[in-house]
């Protein structure tokens, strides 16, 4: 079997949104510690992470969006010597510091590099342990801890640079990936399947989704076995009919029962099962090609255990 790549970079630790914010650098520390103590890290191919180019970003975002974020970052850096603010506020939950643009471009760059390595056959699949996450970032707006939409950028790169005709996106974060839907809605080359708590932030995904969107909203306190049944009944037939040539995963682990930012009841066994089903589809139709991007997951211990489980399936260890 092929190798599993692991893409991360120290720039991801430099982005932070203030003391006590749940989307914190310690999330990546928890993952790294778990991969070391479990030995799973030994099975992974660590790879270089470049910066995404403007061309990459514009596959998913408007020039105005990129320019706005760049201007905010530049102002933070220029005002810092004179005692300026440490953060620029985007929305009530989202802010950027002087390193956020670097981290966000590097996160999108990880998605691009992983896609290139998998398409080249150097890796069978890959996981990108990135910050900031991406699936709430819309074409023209940052929100929900997200600045650039990593999976949408990677999916468009696979289609437009590598010439694939069909790619799928799987999103199992507790929150609906509204940004990914905003960017890729009505693109017949993309099928997005997602499951998310509803009603819940960002209060989207249920009103007249496009034909290429398979959205599965579930109420709070839904347990893992119910989620599995819904995935088997609703995702898998759509994926098998679509026959994706590559699968991208928005791997949010905040639907874990121990995570206070959501109210769903998944555990590591459920993530093992979901990842296995996605891998099975990828092996049947896409030569095993999967690129998985970290999204949510804010209980540090649950996040670390869940990522370990996700990677055990991908790397078959």
mmCIF file of C-alpha atoms in Angstrom:
data_model
loop_
_atom_site.group_PDB
_atom_site.id
_atom_site.type_symbol
_atom_site.label_atom_id
_atom_site.label_comp_id
_atom_site.label_asym_id
_atom_site.label_seq_id
_atom_site.Cartn_x
_atom_site.Cartn_y
_atom_site.Cartn_z
ATOM 1 C CA UNK A 1 0.000 0.000 0.000
ATOM 2 C CA UNK A 2 1.043 3.597 -0.539
ATOM 3 C CA UNK A 3 2.430 6.037 1.962
ATOM 4 C CA UNK A 4 0.535 8.551 4.092
ATOM 5 C CA UNK A 5 1.875 12.089 4.108
ATOM 6 C CA UNK A 6 1.756 14.440 7.098
ATOM 7 C CA UNK A 7 1.912 18.152 6.398
ATOM 8 C CA UNK A 8 2.430 20.712 9.150
ATOM 9 C CA UNK A 9 4.630 23.763 9.745
ATOM 10 C CA UNK A 10 5.758 25.907 12.674
ATOM 11 C CA UNK A 11 4.021 28.941 11.119
ATOM 12 C CA UNK A 12 0.705 27.373 12.181
ATOM 13 C CA UNK A 13 1.691 27.875 15.827
ATOM 14 C CA UNK A 14 2.268 31.637 15.326
ATOM 15 C CA UNK A 15 -1.355 32.441 14.487
ATOM 16 C CA UNK A 16 -3.466 33.029 17.580
ATOM 17 C CA UNK A 17 -6.709 34.876 18.295
ATOM 18 C CA UNK A 18 -6.268 35.875 21.913
ATOM 19 C CA UNK A 19 -5.988 34.272 25.315
ATOM 20 C CA UNK A 20 -8.562 31.570 25.999
ATOM 21 C CA UNK A 21 -9.666 31.210 22.383
ATOM 22 C CA UNK A 22 -10.553 27.563 21.619
ATOM 23 C CA UNK A 23 -8.851 27.612 18.196
ATOM 24 C CA UNK A 24 -5.393 27.780 19.735
ATOM 25 C CA UNK A 25 -1.841 26.626 18.940
ATOM 26 C CA UNK A 26 -2.091 24.025 21.701
ATOM 27 C CA UNK A 27 -4.380 22.011 19.418
ATOM 28 C CA UNK A 28 -1.385 21.122 17.263
ATOM 29 C CA UNK A 29 0.781 20.415 20.328
ATOM 30 C CA UNK A 30 -1.809 17.879 21.487
ATOM 31 C CA UNK A 31 -1.790 16.152 18.084
ATOM 32 C CA UNK A 32 2.009 16.061 17.889
ATOM 33 C CA UNK A 33 2.297 14.644 21.414
ATOM 34 C CA UNK A 34 -0.252 11.934 20.653
ATOM 35 C CA UNK A 35 1.413 10.893 17.401
ATOM 36 C CA UNK A 36 4.734 10.656 19.234
ATOM 37 C CA UNK A 37 3.471 8.694 22.238
ATOM 38 C CA UNK A 38 1.352 6.314 20.150
ATOM 39 C CA UNK A 39 4.046 5.658 17.573
ATOM 40 C CA UNK A 40 1.668 6.523 14.717
ATOM 41 C CA UNK A 41 3.915 9.412 13.737
ATOM 42 C CA UNK A 42 6.619 6.910 12.769
ATOM 43 C CA UNK A 43 4.393 5.605 9.963
ATOM 44 C CA UNK A 44 3.936 9.021 8.338
ATOM 45 C CA UNK A 45 5.959 10.793 5.657
ATOM 46 C CA UNK A 46 6.566 14.363 6.836
ATOM 47 C CA UNK A 47 6.663 16.773 3.939
ATOM 48 C CA UNK A 48 7.563 20.367 3.167
ATOM 49 C CA UNK A 49 4.788 22.977 3.306
ATOM 50 C CA UNK A 50 5.089 25.894 0.853
ATOM 51 C CA UNK A 51 3.108 29.123 0.848
ATOM 52 C CA UNK A 52 0.062 29.186 -1.412
ATOM 53 C CA UNK A 53 0.428 31.631 -4.284
ATOM 54 C CA UNK A 54 -2.057 34.320 -5.208
ATOM 55 C CA UNK A 55 -3.089 32.148 -8.168
ATOM 56 C CA UNK A 56 -3.941 29.314 -5.781
ATOM 57 C CA UNK A 57 -6.014 31.567 -3.503
ATOM 58 C CA UNK A 58 -7.935 33.113 -6.401
ATOM 59 C CA UNK A 59 -9.217 29.702 -7.459
ATOM 60 C CA UNK A 60 -11.588 29.942 -4.486
ATOM 61 C CA UNK A 61 -11.633 33.589 -3.391
ATOM 62 C CA UNK A 62 -12.177 37.048 -4.852
ATOM 63 C CA UNK A 63 -9.214 39.408 -5.254
ATOM 64 C CA UNK A 64 -10.987 41.838 -2.922
ATOM 65 C CA UNK A 65 -11.108 39.229 -0.147
ATOM 66 C CA UNK A 66 -7.385 38.497 -0.390
ATOM 67 C CA UNK A 67 -6.498 42.200 -0.600
ATOM 68 C CA UNK A 68 -8.654 43.029 2.443
ATOM 69 C CA UNK A 69 -6.922 40.424 4.609
ATOM 70 C CA UNK A 70 -3.501 41.500 3.352
ATOM 71 C CA UNK A 71 -4.228 45.140 4.185
ATOM 72 C CA UNK A 72 -5.378 44.229 7.713
ATOM 73 C CA UNK A 73 -2.217 42.178 8.259
ATOM 74 C CA UNK A 74 0.013 44.940 6.911
ATOM 75 C CA UNK A 75 -1.610 47.512 9.191
ATOM 76 C CA UNK A 76 -1.071 45.271 12.236
ATOM 77 C CA UNK A 77 2.614 44.873 11.411
ATOM 78 C CA UNK A 78 3.140 48.571 10.661
ATOM 79 C CA UNK A 79 1.353 49.761 13.822
ATOM 80 C CA UNK A 80 3.012 47.277 16.187
ATOM 81 C CA UNK A 81 6.193 49.351 16.854
ATOM 82 C CA UNK A 82 4.029 52.287 17.947
ATOM 83 C CA UNK A 83 2.052 50.167 20.378
ATOM 84 C CA UNK A 84 -0.778 49.328 18.006
ATOM 85 C CA UNK A 85 -3.304 46.541 18.610
ATOM 86 C CA UNK A 86 -2.234 42.889 18.673
ATOM 87 C CA UNK A 87 -5.314 41.730 16.762
ATOM 88 C CA UNK A 88 -7.702 42.866 14.036
ATOM 89 C CA UNK A 89 -11.262 41.688 14.630
ATOM 90 C CA UNK A 90 -13.022 39.939 11.711
ATOM 91 C CA UNK A 91 -16.204 38.863 13.510
ATOM 92 C CA UNK A 92 -17.106 38.268 17.177
ATOM 93 C CA UNK A 93 -15.260 34.916 17.183
ATOM 94 C CA UNK A 94 -12.498 35.526 14.638
ATOM 95 C CA UNK A 95 -9.477 37.791 14.679
ATOM 96 C CA UNK A 96 -6.037 37.908 13.137
ATOM 97 C CA UNK A 97 -2.599 38.762 14.462
ATOM 98 C CA UNK A 98 0.530 39.723 12.586
ATOM 99 C CA UNK A 99 1.227 36.111 11.627
ATOM 100 C CA UNK A 100 -2.271 35.061 10.552
ATOM 101 C CA UNK A 101 -1.808 35.712 6.835
ATOM 102 C CA UNK A 102 1.439 33.736 6.849
ATOM 103 C CA UNK A 103 -0.266 30.805 8.609
ATOM 104 C CA UNK A 104 -3.361 30.976 6.372
ATOM 105 C CA UNK A 105 -1.282 31.012 3.183
ATOM 106 C CA UNK A 106 0.790 28.146 4.569
ATOM 107 C CA UNK A 107 -2.379 26.143 5.385
ATOM 108 C CA UNK A 108 -3.615 26.546 1.822
ATOM 109 C CA UNK A 109 -0.101 25.686 0.657
ATOM 110 C CA UNK A 110 -0.239 22.444 2.620
ATOM 111 C CA UNK A 111 -3.455 21.547 0.802
ATOM 112 C CA UNK A 112 -1.811 22.271 -2.559
ATOM 113 C CA UNK A 113 1.402 20.374 -1.742
ATOM 114 C CA UNK A 114 -0.519 17.358 -0.441
ATOM 115 C CA UNK A 115 -2.673 17.328 -3.581
ATOM 116 C CA UNK A 116 0.404 17.487 -5.812
ATOM 117 C CA UNK A 117 2.161 14.668 -3.935
ATOM 118 C CA UNK A 118 -0.891 12.409 -4.020
ATOM 119 C CA UNK A 119 -1.533 13.125 -7.696
ATOM 120 C CA UNK A 120 2.131 12.364 -8.474
ATOM 121 C CA UNK A 121 1.803 8.984 -6.774
ATOM 122 C CA UNK A 122 4.424 9.892 -4.167
ATOM 123 C CA UNK A 123 1.758 9.384 -1.479
ATOM 124 C CA UNK A 124 -1.461 7.410 -1.483
ATOM 125 C CA UNK A 125 -3.097 9.853 0.913
ATOM 126 C CA UNK A 126 -2.221 12.727 3.228
ATOM 127 C CA UNK A 127 -3.309 14.563 6.358
ATOM 128 C CA UNK A 128 -2.634 18.258 6.846
ATOM 129 C CA UNK A 129 -2.422 19.381 10.489
ATOM 130 C CA UNK A 130 -3.054 23.044 9.772
ATOM 131 C CA UNK A 131 -4.252 26.225 11.433
ATOM 132 C CA UNK A 132 -6.265 28.289 10.769
ATOM 133 C CA UNK A 133 -9.020 25.948 9.552
ATOM 134 C CA UNK A 134 -10.881 26.759 6.347
ATOM 135 C CA UNK A 135 -14.373 25.425 5.726
ATOM 136 C CA UNK A 136 -16.266 28.547 6.872
ATOM 137 C CA UNK A 137 -14.250 30.869 4.618
ATOM 138 C CA UNK A 138 -16.505 32.031 1.772
ATOM 139 C CA UNK A 139 -15.502 33.400 -1.616
ATOM 140 C CA UNK A 140 -15.445 36.940 -0.284
ATOM 141 C CA UNK A 141 -15.526 36.655 3.508
ATOM 142 C CA UNK A 142 -13.518 35.293 6.447
ATOM 143 C CA UNK A 143 -15.588 33.956 9.346
ATOM 144 C CA UNK A 144 -15.842 31.200 11.944
ATOM 145 C CA UNK A 145 -12.083 31.004 12.706
ATOM 146 C CA UNK A 146 -11.399 30.611 8.931
ATOM 147 C CA UNK A 147 -9.626 32.907 6.426
ATOM 148 C CA UNK A 148 -8.943 30.878 3.266
ATOM 149 C CA UNK A 149 -10.885 27.742 2.318
ATOM 150 C CA UNK A 150 -8.206 25.078 2.197
ATOM 151 C CA UNK A 151 -10.306 22.200 0.842
ATOM 152 C CA UNK A 152 -11.976 24.319 -1.840
ATOM 153 C CA UNK A 153 -8.590 25.635 -2.977
ATOM 154 C CA UNK A 154 -7.218 22.079 -3.138
ATOM 155 C CA UNK A 155 -10.270 20.727 -4.949
ATOM 156 C CA UNK A 156 -10.081 23.451 -7.601
ATOM 157 C CA UNK A 157 -6.329 22.820 -7.932
ATOM 158 C CA UNK A 158 -6.972 19.122 -8.607
ATOM 159 C CA UNK A 159 -9.549 20.017 -11.241
ATOM 160 C CA UNK A 160 -7.835 22.924 -12.966
ATOM 161 C CA UNK A 161 -4.140 22.131 -12.583
ATOM 162 C CA UNK A 162 -4.209 18.325 -12.635
ATOM 163 C CA UNK A 163 -7.141 17.977 -15.010
ATOM 164 C CA UNK A 164 -9.374 15.734 -12.940
ATOM 165 C CA UNK A 165 -13.031 15.651 -13.933
ATOM 166 C CA UNK A 166 -14.669 14.666 -10.634
ATOM 167 C CA UNK A 167 -13.619 15.305 -7.037
ATOM 168 C CA UNK A 168 -15.565 14.778 -3.822
ATOM 169 C CA UNK A 169 -15.438 16.653 -0.535
ATOM 170 C CA UNK A 170 -16.389 14.904 2.709
ATOM 171 C CA UNK A 171 -17.086 17.178 5.700
ATOM 172 C CA UNK A 172 -17.830 15.668 9.117
ATOM 173 C CA UNK A 173 -17.186 18.762 11.253
ATOM 174 C CA UNK A 174 -19.975 19.527 13.756
ATOM 175 C CA UNK A 175 -20.566 22.823 11.914
ATOM 176 C CA UNK A 176 -21.817 23.083 8.338
ATOM 177 C CA UNK A 177 -19.060 23.949 5.853
ATOM 178 C CA UNK A 178 -20.903 26.980 4.547
ATOM 179 C CA UNK A 179 -17.810 28.473 2.935
ATOM 180 C CA UNK A 180 -17.057 25.333 0.936
ATOM 181 C CA UNK A 181 -20.678 25.223 -0.217
ATOM 182 C CA UNK A 182 -20.570 28.925 -1.120
ATOM 183 C CA UNK A 183 -17.496 28.419 -3.304
ATOM 184 C CA UNK A 184 -18.348 25.085 -4.951
ATOM 185 C CA UNK A 185 -22.144 25.120 -5.132
ATOM 186 C CA UNK A 186 -23.440 24.181 -8.610
ATOM 187 C CA UNK A 187 -19.995 23.070 -9.831
ATOM 188 C CA UNK A 188 -20.866 19.725 -11.475
ATOM 189 C CA UNK A 189 -17.259 18.562 -11.174
ATOM 190 C CA UNK A 190 -17.595 18.509 -7.362
ATOM 191 C CA UNK A 191 -19.781 16.466 -5.034
ATOM 192 C CA UNK A 192 -19.827 17.597 -1.404
ATOM 193 C CA UNK A 193 -21.257 15.319 1.264
ATOM 194 C CA UNK A 194 -21.551 16.642 4.798
ATOM 195 C CA UNK A 195 -23.170 15.915 8.125
ATOM 196 C CA UNK A 196 -23.562 18.603 10.787
ATOM 197 C CA UNK A 197 -25.540 19.633 13.846
ATOM 198 C CA UNK A 198 -28.606 21.755 13.060
ATOM 199 C CA UNK A 199 -29.839 24.238 14.086
ATOM 200 C CA UNK A 200 -26.356 25.412 14.960
ATOM 201 C CA UNK A 201 -23.684 27.848 13.790
ATOM 202 C CA UNK A 202 -23.488 28.984 10.987
ATOM 203 C CA UNK A 203 -27.222 28.246 10.583
ATOM 204 C CA UNK A 204 -26.907 27.194 6.934
ATOM 205 C CA UNK A 205 -26.994 24.137 4.713
ATOM 206 C CA UNK A 206 -30.710 23.348 4.862
ATOM 207 C CA UNK A 207 -32.317 25.884 2.507
ATOM 208 C CA UNK A 208 -32.411 24.632 -1.096
ATOM 209 C CA UNK A 209 -28.886 23.219 -1.445
ATOM 210 C CA UNK A 210 -27.516 22.887 -4.977
ATOM 211 C CA UNK A 211 -27.703 19.491 -6.728
ATOM 212 C CA UNK A 212 -24.017 18.793 -6.048
ATOM 213 C CA UNK A 213 -24.500 19.210 -2.283
ATOM 214 C CA UNK A 214 -25.556 16.246 -0.110
ATOM 215 C CA UNK A 215 -26.190 17.928 3.225
ATOM 216 C CA UNK A 216 -27.291 15.824 6.199
ATOM 217 C CA UNK A 217 -28.358 18.019 9.143
ATOM 218 C CA UNK A 218 -28.859 16.195 12.442
ATOM 219 C CA UNK A 219 -30.226 17.422 15.792
ATOM 220 C CA UNK A 220 -28.146 17.933 18.914
ATOM 221 C CA UNK A 221 -27.284 14.768 20.873
ATOM 222 C CA UNK A 222 -27.342 12.519 17.798
ATOM 223 C CA UNK A 223 -25.158 9.487 18.565
ATOM 224 C CA UNK A 224 -22.526 7.793 16.483
ATOM 225 C CA UNK A 225 -24.565 4.795 15.352
ATOM 226 C CA UNK A 226 -27.288 7.092 13.996
ATOM 227 C CA UNK A 227 -24.651 9.128 12.154
ATOM 228 C CA UNK A 228 -23.235 5.928 10.637
ATOM 229 C CA UNK A 229 -26.674 4.857 9.405
ATOM 230 C CA UNK A 230 -27.254 8.239 7.781
ATOM 231 C CA UNK A 231 -23.845 8.191 6.103
ATOM 232 C CA UNK A 232 -24.451 4.684 4.767
ATOM 233 C CA UNK A 233 -27.888 5.644 3.460
ATOM 234 C CA UNK A 234 -27.171 9.129 2.097
ATOM 235 C CA UNK A 235 -23.462 9.696 1.455
ATOM 236 C CA UNK A 236 -22.294 6.361 0.139
ATOM 237 C CA UNK A 237 -24.820 5.959 -2.721
ATOM 238 C CA UNK A 238 -24.091 9.507 -3.922
ATOM 239 C CA UNK A 239 -20.340 8.942 -3.778
ATOM 240 C CA UNK A 240 -20.609 5.612 -5.603
ATOM 241 C CA UNK A 241 -22.773 7.148 -8.308
ATOM 242 C CA UNK A 242 -20.409 10.117 -8.695
ATOM 243 C CA UNK A 243 -17.225 7.957 -8.845
ATOM 244 C CA UNK A 244 -14.794 10.629 -7.595
ATOM 245 C CA UNK A 245 -11.244 10.591 -8.905
ATOM 246 C CA UNK A 246 -9.987 12.134 -5.648
ATOM 247 C CA UNK A 247 -11.508 12.793 -2.217
ATOM 248 C CA UNK A 248 -10.848 15.772 0.022
ATOM 249 C CA UNK A 249 -11.836 15.645 3.688
ATOM 250 C CA UNK A 250 -12.758 18.519 5.969
ATOM 251 C CA UNK A 251 -11.751 16.620 9.087
ATOM 252 C CA UNK A 252 -13.350 18.433 11.991
ATOM 253 C CA UNK A 253 -13.401 16.450 15.234
ATOM 254 C CA UNK A 254 -15.691 18.771 17.217
ATOM 255 C CA UNK A 255 -18.634 16.373 16.846
ATOM 256 C CA UNK A 256 -16.866 14.285 19.517
ATOM 257 C CA UNK A 257 -18.997 13.754 22.600
ATOM 258 C CA UNK A 258 -16.301 15.359 24.804
ATOM 259 C CA UNK A 259 -16.136 18.588 22.753
ATOM 260 C CA UNK A 260 -18.014 21.486 24.319
ATOM 261 C CA UNK A 261 -18.262 23.485 21.078
ATOM 262 C CA UNK A 262 -20.873 21.046 19.771
ATOM 263 C CA UNK A 263 -23.531 18.708 21.106
ATOM 264 C CA UNK A 264 -23.122 15.566 19.013
ATOM 265 C CA UNK A 265 -22.117 12.174 20.387
ATOM 266 C CA UNK A 266 -19.322 10.773 18.200
ATOM 267 C CA UNK A 267 -16.241 9.018 19.551
ATOM 268 C CA UNK A 268 -13.002 7.622 18.140
ATOM 269 C CA UNK A 269 -14.704 4.415 16.960
ATOM 270 C CA UNK A 270 -17.074 6.492 14.837
ATOM 271 C CA UNK A 271 -14.192 8.418 13.273
ATOM 272 C CA UNK A 272 -12.484 5.098 12.555
ATOM 273 C CA UNK A 273 -15.620 3.871 10.799
ATOM 274 C CA UNK A 274 -16.185 7.088 8.819
ATOM 275 C CA UNK A 275 -12.555 7.230 7.684
ATOM 276 C CA UNK A 276 -12.677 3.553 6.688
ATOM 277 C CA UNK A 277 -15.787 4.100 4.555
ATOM 278 C CA UNK A 278 -14.190 7.106 2.848
ATOM 279 C CA UNK A 279 -11.012 5.119 2.225
ATOM 280 C CA UNK A 280 -13.045 2.262 0.743
ATOM 281 C CA UNK A 281 -14.692 4.641 -1.750
ATOM 282 C CA UNK A 282 -11.323 6.184 -2.587
ATOM 283 C CA UNK A 283 -9.778 2.761 -3.201
ATOM 284 C CA UNK A 284 -12.649 1.757 -5.507
ATOM 285 C CA UNK A 285 -12.803 4.870 -7.639
ATOM 286 C CA UNK A 286 -9.844 7.168 -6.948
ATOM 287 C CA UNK A 287 -6.723 4.961 -6.663
ATOM 288 C CA UNK A 288 -6.919 5.596 -2.908
ATOM 289 C CA UNK A 289 -6.304 9.317 -3.345
ATOM 290 C CA UNK A 290 -7.364 11.255 -0.221
ATOM 291 C CA UNK A 291 -6.222 14.626 1.124
ATOM 292 C CA UNK A 292 -7.583 15.345 4.598
ATOM 293 C CA UNK A 293 -7.460 18.815 6.164
ATOM 294 C CA UNK A 294 -7.836 19.526 9.873
ATOM 295 C CA UNK A 295 -10.850 21.713 10.640
ATOM 296 C CA UNK A 296 -12.440 21.845 14.129
ATOM 297 C CA UNK A 297 -11.819 19.938 17.334
ATOM 298 C CA UNK A 298 -11.329 21.881 20.548
ATOM 299 C CA UNK A 299 -11.172 19.405 23.413
ATOM 300 C CA UNK A 300 -7.433 18.795 23.227
ATOM 301 C CA UNK A 301 -7.448 15.192 24.433
ATOM 302 C CA UNK A 302 -10.421 14.159 22.281
ATOM 303 C CA UNK A 303 -8.900 15.931 19.277
ATOM 304 C CA UNK A 304 -5.572 14.158 19.687
ATOM 305 C CA UNK A 305 -7.179 10.724 20.081
ATOM 306 C CA UNK A 306 -9.453 11.304 17.099
ATOM 307 C CA UNK A 307 -6.649 12.449 14.789
ATOM 308 C CA UNK A 308 -4.604 9.415 15.829
ATOM 309 C CA UNK A 309 -7.547 7.170 14.904
ATOM 310 C CA UNK A 310 -8.114 8.967 11.583
ATOM 311 C CA UNK A 311 -4.419 8.521 10.721
ATOM 312 C CA UNK A 312 -4.369 4.863 11.785
ATOM 313 C CA UNK A 313 -6.961 4.183 9.082
ATOM 314 C CA UNK A 314 -5.226 6.259 6.416
ATOM 315 C CA UNK A 315 -1.797 4.747 7.134
ATOM 316 C CA UNK A 316 -3.121 1.273 8.007
ATOM 317 C CA UNK A 317 -1.216 1.010 11.272
#
